Amino acid sequence: MKVSVVGGLSRMEKEYKNSFKDIGCKAKVFNTLNSSFEKSVKCSNCVVLLTTCSSHNMANKAKNICKKNDIPLIVVDKNSPQSVTGAIKNFFNCEDCAKAHECLVTRN
C-alpha cells in the first residue's frame, strides 16, 4: 500500500518511512511542495496530513487532491512516527468498528 505523508519534520523522514515499512506500507514523505507532489499524492492509497508541520498551501493542495480523487485523508496533529502509523492502523480497523461514526479519522 502506498501512503503519502504531507508535512512532518525533514530530519525524521527516514523514521517515518521505516515505521510505515514495519506495518507493510510504502511511504513518500513531502516536507515541501515539489514538482512530483500532485502526481505522487494522486497515486497514493491514502494520505496522512501532519498539521503541525505543514504549510497551509501544502495542506490545502493535499486536501483538494484527496477530495477530487476520492483518496482517504487522515489528519494527525502529532509528529512522531508512532502517532502517524497508529493513525493508519486505526483507519483500517475503523471500518469494522461499531463506533466508526465517532472516529476522529477524516474521510472525504
Coordinates of N, CA and C in Angstrom, one line a residue:
M1 N 0.8 -1.2 0.0 CA 0.0 0.0 0.0 C 0.9 1.2 0.0
K2 N 0.5 2.2 -0.8 CA 1.3 3.5 -0.9 C 0.6 4.5 -0.1
V3 N 1.4 5.2 0.8 CA 0.9 6.3 1.6 C 1.8 7.5 1.4
S4 N 1.1 8.7 1.2 CA 1.8 9.9 1.1 C 1.7 10.6 2.5
V5 N 2.8 11.0 3.0 CA 2.9 11.8 4.3 C 3.1 13.2 3.9
V6 N 2.2 14.1 4.2 CA 2.3 15.5 3.9 C 2.6 16.3 5.2
G7 N 3.8 16.9 5.2 CA 4.3 17.7 6.4 C 5.3 16.8 7.1
G8 N 5.5 17.2 8.4 CA 6.4 16.4 9.2 C 7.8 17.1 9.2
L9 N 8.7 16.6 10.0 CA 10.0 17.1 10.1 C 10.9 16.4 9.2
S10 N 11.7 17.2 8.4 CA 12.6 16.6 7.5 C 13.7 15.7 8.1
R11 N 14.1 16.0 9.3 CA 15.1 15.1 10.0 C 14.5 13.8 10.4
M12 N 13.2 13.7 10.4 CA 12.5 12.4 10.8 C 12.0 11.6 9.6
E13 N 12.3 12.1 8.4 CA 11.8 11.4 7.2 C 12.1 9.9 7.1
K14 N 13.3 9.6 7.4 CA 13.7 8.2 7.4 C 13.0 7.4 8.5
E15 N 12.7 8.0 9.6 CA 11.9 7.3 10.7 C 10.5 7.0 10.2
Y16 N 9.9 8.0 9.6 CA 8.5 7.8 9.0 C 8.5 6.7 8.1
K17 N 9.4 6.6 7.1 CA 9.5 5.6 6.1 C 9.7 4.2 6.8
N18 N 10.6 4.1 7.8 CA 10.8 2.8 8.4 C 9.6 2.4 9.2
S19 N 8.9 3.3 9.8 CA 7.7 3.0 10.6 C 6.6 2.4 9.7
F20 N 6.4 3.0 8.5 CA 5.5 2.5 7.6 C 5.9 1.2 7.0
K21 N 7.2 1.0 6.8 CA 7.7 -0.3 6.3 C 7.4 -1.4 7.2
D22 N 7.5 -1.1 8.5 CA 7.2 -2.1 9.6 C 5.7 -2.6 9.5
I23 N 4.8 -1.7 9.1 CA 3.4 -2.2 9.0 C 3.0 -2.5 7.6
G24 N 4.0 -2.7 6.7 CA 3.7 -3.1 5.3 C 3.2 -2.1 4.4
C25 N 3.6 -0.8 4.6 CA 3.2 0.3 3.7 C 4.5 0.9 3.1
K26 N 4.4 1.5 1.9 CA 5.5 2.2 1.3 C 5.1 3.7 1.4
A27 N 5.9 4.5 2.0 CA 5.6 5.9 2.3 C 6.5 6.8 1.5
K28 N 5.9 7.9 1.0 CA 6.5 9.0 0.4 C 6.3 10.2 1.2
V29 N 7.3 10.9 1.7 CA 7.2 12.0 2.6 C 7.4 13.3 1.9
F30 N 6.5 14.2 2.1 CA 6.6 15.6 1.5 C 6.7 16.6 2.6
N31 N 7.9 17.2 2.7 CA 8.1 18.3 3.7 C 7.9 19.6 3.0
T32 N 8.1 19.7 1.7 CA 7.9 20.9 0.9 C 7.2 20.5 -0.4
L33 N 6.6 21.5 -1.0 CA 6.0 21.2 -2.3 C 7.1 21.1 -3.3
N34 N 6.9 20.1 -4.2 CA 7.9 20.0 -5.3 C 7.1 19.5 -6.5
S35 N 7.8 19.3 -7.6 CA 7.1 19.1 -8.9 C 6.4 17.7 -8.9
S36 N 6.8 16.8 -8.1 CA 6.1 15.5 -8.1 C 5.0 15.3 -7.1
F37 N 4.7 16.4 -6.3 CA 3.8 16.3 -5.2 C 2.4 15.8 -5.7
E38 N 1.8 16.5 -6.6 CA 0.4 16.2 -7.1 C 0.4 14.8 -7.7
K39 N 1.3 14.4 -8.5 CA 1.3 13.1 -9.1 C 1.4 12.0 -8.1
S40 N 2.3 12.2 -7.1 CA 2.5 11.2 -6.1 C 1.3 11.0 -5.2
V41 N 0.7 12.1 -4.8 CA -0.5 12.1 -3.9 C -1.6 11.4 -4.7
K42 N -1.8 11.7 -6.0 CA -2.8 11.0 -6.7 C -2.7 9.5 -6.8
C43 N -1.4 9.0 -6.8 CA -1.1 7.6 -6.9 C -1.2 6.9 -5.6
S44 N -1.4 7.6 -4.5 CA -1.4 7.0 -3.2 C -2.8 6.4 -2.8
N45 N -2.7 5.3 -2.0 CA -3.9 4.7 -1.5 C -4.5 5.5 -0.3
C46 N -3.7 6.3 0.3 CA -4.1 7.0 1.5 C -3.1 8.2 1.7
V47 N -3.6 9.3 2.3 CA -2.7 10.5 2.6 C -2.8 10.8 4.0
V48 N -1.6 11.0 4.7 CA -1.6 11.4 6.1 C -1.1 12.8 6.1
L49 N -1.9 13.7 6.7 CA -1.6 15.1 6.8 C -1.1 15.4 8.2
L50 N 0.1 15.8 8.4 CA 0.6 16.2 9.7 C 0.4 17.7 9.9
T51 N -0.6 18.1 10.6 CA -1.0 19.5 10.6 C 0.0 20.5 11.3
T52 N 0.8 20.0 12.3 CA 1.7 20.9 13.0 C 2.9 21.3 12.2
C53 N 3.2 20.5 11.2 CA 4.5 20.8 10.4 C 4.2 20.8 8.9
S54 N 3.1 21.5 8.5 CA 2.9 21.6 7.1 C 2.4 23.0 6.8
S55 N 2.7 23.6 5.7 CA 2.2 24.9 5.3 C 0.8 24.8 4.9
H56 N 0.1 25.9 5.1 CA -1.3 26.0 4.7 C -1.5 25.6 3.2
N57 N -0.6 26.1 2.4 CA -0.7 25.9 1.0 C -0.6 24.4 0.7
M58 N 0.4 23.7 1.3 CA 0.6 22.3 1.0 C -0.6 21.5 1.6
A59 N -1.1 21.8 2.8 CA -2.2 21.1 3.3 C -3.5 21.3 2.5
N60 N -3.7 22.5 2.0 CA -4.9 22.7 1.2 C -4.8 22.0 -0.2
K61 N -3.6 22.0 -0.8 CA -3.4 21.2 -2.0 C -3.7 19.7 -1.8
A62 N -3.2 19.2 -0.7 CA -3.4 17.8 -0.4 C -4.9 17.5 -0.2
K63 N -5.6 18.3 0.6 CA -7.0 18.1 0.8 C -7.8 18.2 -0.5
N64 N -7.5 19.1 -1.4 CA -8.2 19.2 -2.6 C -7.9 18.0 -3.5
I65 N -6.7 17.6 -3.6 CA -6.4 16.4 -4.4 C -7.1 15.2 -3.9
C66 N -7.1 15.0 -2.6 CA -7.8 13.8 -2.0 C -9.3 13.9 -2.2
K67 N -9.9 15.1 -2.1 CA -11.3 15.2 -2.3 C -11.7 14.9 -3.8
K68 N -10.9 15.5 -4.7 CA -11.1 15.3 -6.1 C -11.0 13.9 -6.6
N69 N -10.0 13.2 -6.0 CA -9.7 11.8 -6.5 C -10.2 10.7 -5.5
D70 N -11.0 11.1 -4.5 CA -11.6 10.2 -3.6 C -10.6 9.3 -2.9
I71 N -9.6 10.0 -2.3 CA -8.5 9.3 -1.6 C -8.7 9.6 -0.1
P72 N -8.6 8.6 0.7 CA -8.8 8.8 2.2 C -7.7 9.8 2.7
L73 N -8.1 10.7 3.5 CA -7.2 11.7 4.2 C -7.3 11.5 5.7
I74 N -6.1 11.2 6.3 CA -6.0 11.1 7.7 C -5.2 12.3 8.3
V75 N -5.9 13.0 9.2 CA -5.3 14.2 9.7 C -4.7 13.8 11.1
V76 N -3.4 14.1 11.3 CA -2.8 13.8 12.6 C -2.1 15.1 13.1
D77 N -2.3 15.4 14.4 CA -1.7 16.6 14.9 C -0.4 16.4 15.7
K78 N 0.2 15.2 15.6 CA 1.4 14.9 16.3 C 2.4 14.5 15.2
N79 N 3.7 14.7 15.5 CA 4.8 14.4 14.5 C 5.5 13.1 14.7
S80 N 5.3 12.4 15.8 CA 6.0 11.2 16.0 C 5.6 10.1 15.0
P81 N 6.6 9.3 14.6 CA 6.3 8.1 13.7 C 5.3 7.2 14.3
Q82 N 5.3 7.0 15.6 CA 4.3 6.1 16.3 C 2.9 6.7 16.1
S83 N 2.7 8.0 16.2 CA 1.4 8.6 16.1 C 0.9 8.4 14.7
V84 N 1.8 8.6 13.7 CA 1.4 8.5 12.3 C 1.0 7.1 11.9
T85 N 1.8 6.1 12.3 CA 1.5 4.7 12.0 C 0.3 4.3 12.8
G86 N 0.1 4.8 14.0 CA -1.1 4.5 14.8 C -2.3 4.9 14.1
A87 N -2.3 6.1 13.5 CA -3.4 6.6 12.8 C -3.8 5.8 11.6
I88 N -2.8 5.3 10.9 CA -3.0 4.4 9.8 C -3.7 3.1 10.3
K89 N -3.2 2.5 11.4 CA -3.8 1.3 11.9 C -5.2 1.5 12.3
N90 N -5.5 2.6 13.0 CA -6.8 2.9 13.4 C -7.8 3.1 12.2
F91 N -7.2 3.7 11.1 CA -8.0 3.9 9.9 C -8.5 2.6 9.4
F92 N -7.6 1.6 9.3 CA -8.0 0.3 8.7 C -8.9 -0.5 9.6
N93 N -8.7 -0.4 10.9 CA -9.5 -1.1 11.9 C -10.9 -0.4 12.1
C94 N -11.0 0.8 11.7 CA -12.2 1.6 12.0 C -13.4 1.1 11.1
E95 N -13.2 0.7 9.9 CA -14.3 0.3 9.1 C -15.1 -0.9 9.7
D96 N -14.5 -1.7 10.4 CA -15.2 -2.8 11.0 C -15.7 -2.5 12.5
C97 N -15.3 -1.4 13.0 CA -15.6 -1.0 14.3 C -17.1 -0.5 14.4
A98 N -17.7 -0.9 15.6 CA -19.1 -0.4 15.8 C -19.2 1.1 16.0
K99 N -18.1 1.7 16.4 CA -18.1 3.1 16.7 C -17.5 3.9 15.6
A100 N -17.6 3.4 14.3 CA -16.9 4.1 13.2 C -17.4 5.5 13.0
H101 N -18.6 5.8 13.3 CA -19.1 7.1 13.2 C -18.6 8.1 14.2
E102 N -18.0 7.6 15.3 CA -17.4 8.5 16.3 C -15.9 8.7 16.1
C103 N -15.3 8.0 15.1 CA -13.9 8.1 14.9 C -13.4 9.5 14.5
L104 N -12.2 9.8 14.9 CA -11.6 11.1 14.6 C -10.9 11.1 13.3
V105 N -10.9 10.0 12.6 CA -10.2 9.9 11.3 C -11.1 10.6 10.3
T106 N -10.5 11.5 9.5 CA -11.3 12.3 8.5 C -11.4 11.5 7.2
R107 N -12.5 11.3 6.7 CA -12.7 10.7 5.4 C -13.4 11.6 4.4
N108 N -13.0 11.6 3.2 CA -13.6 12.5 2.2 C -14.9 11.9 1.6

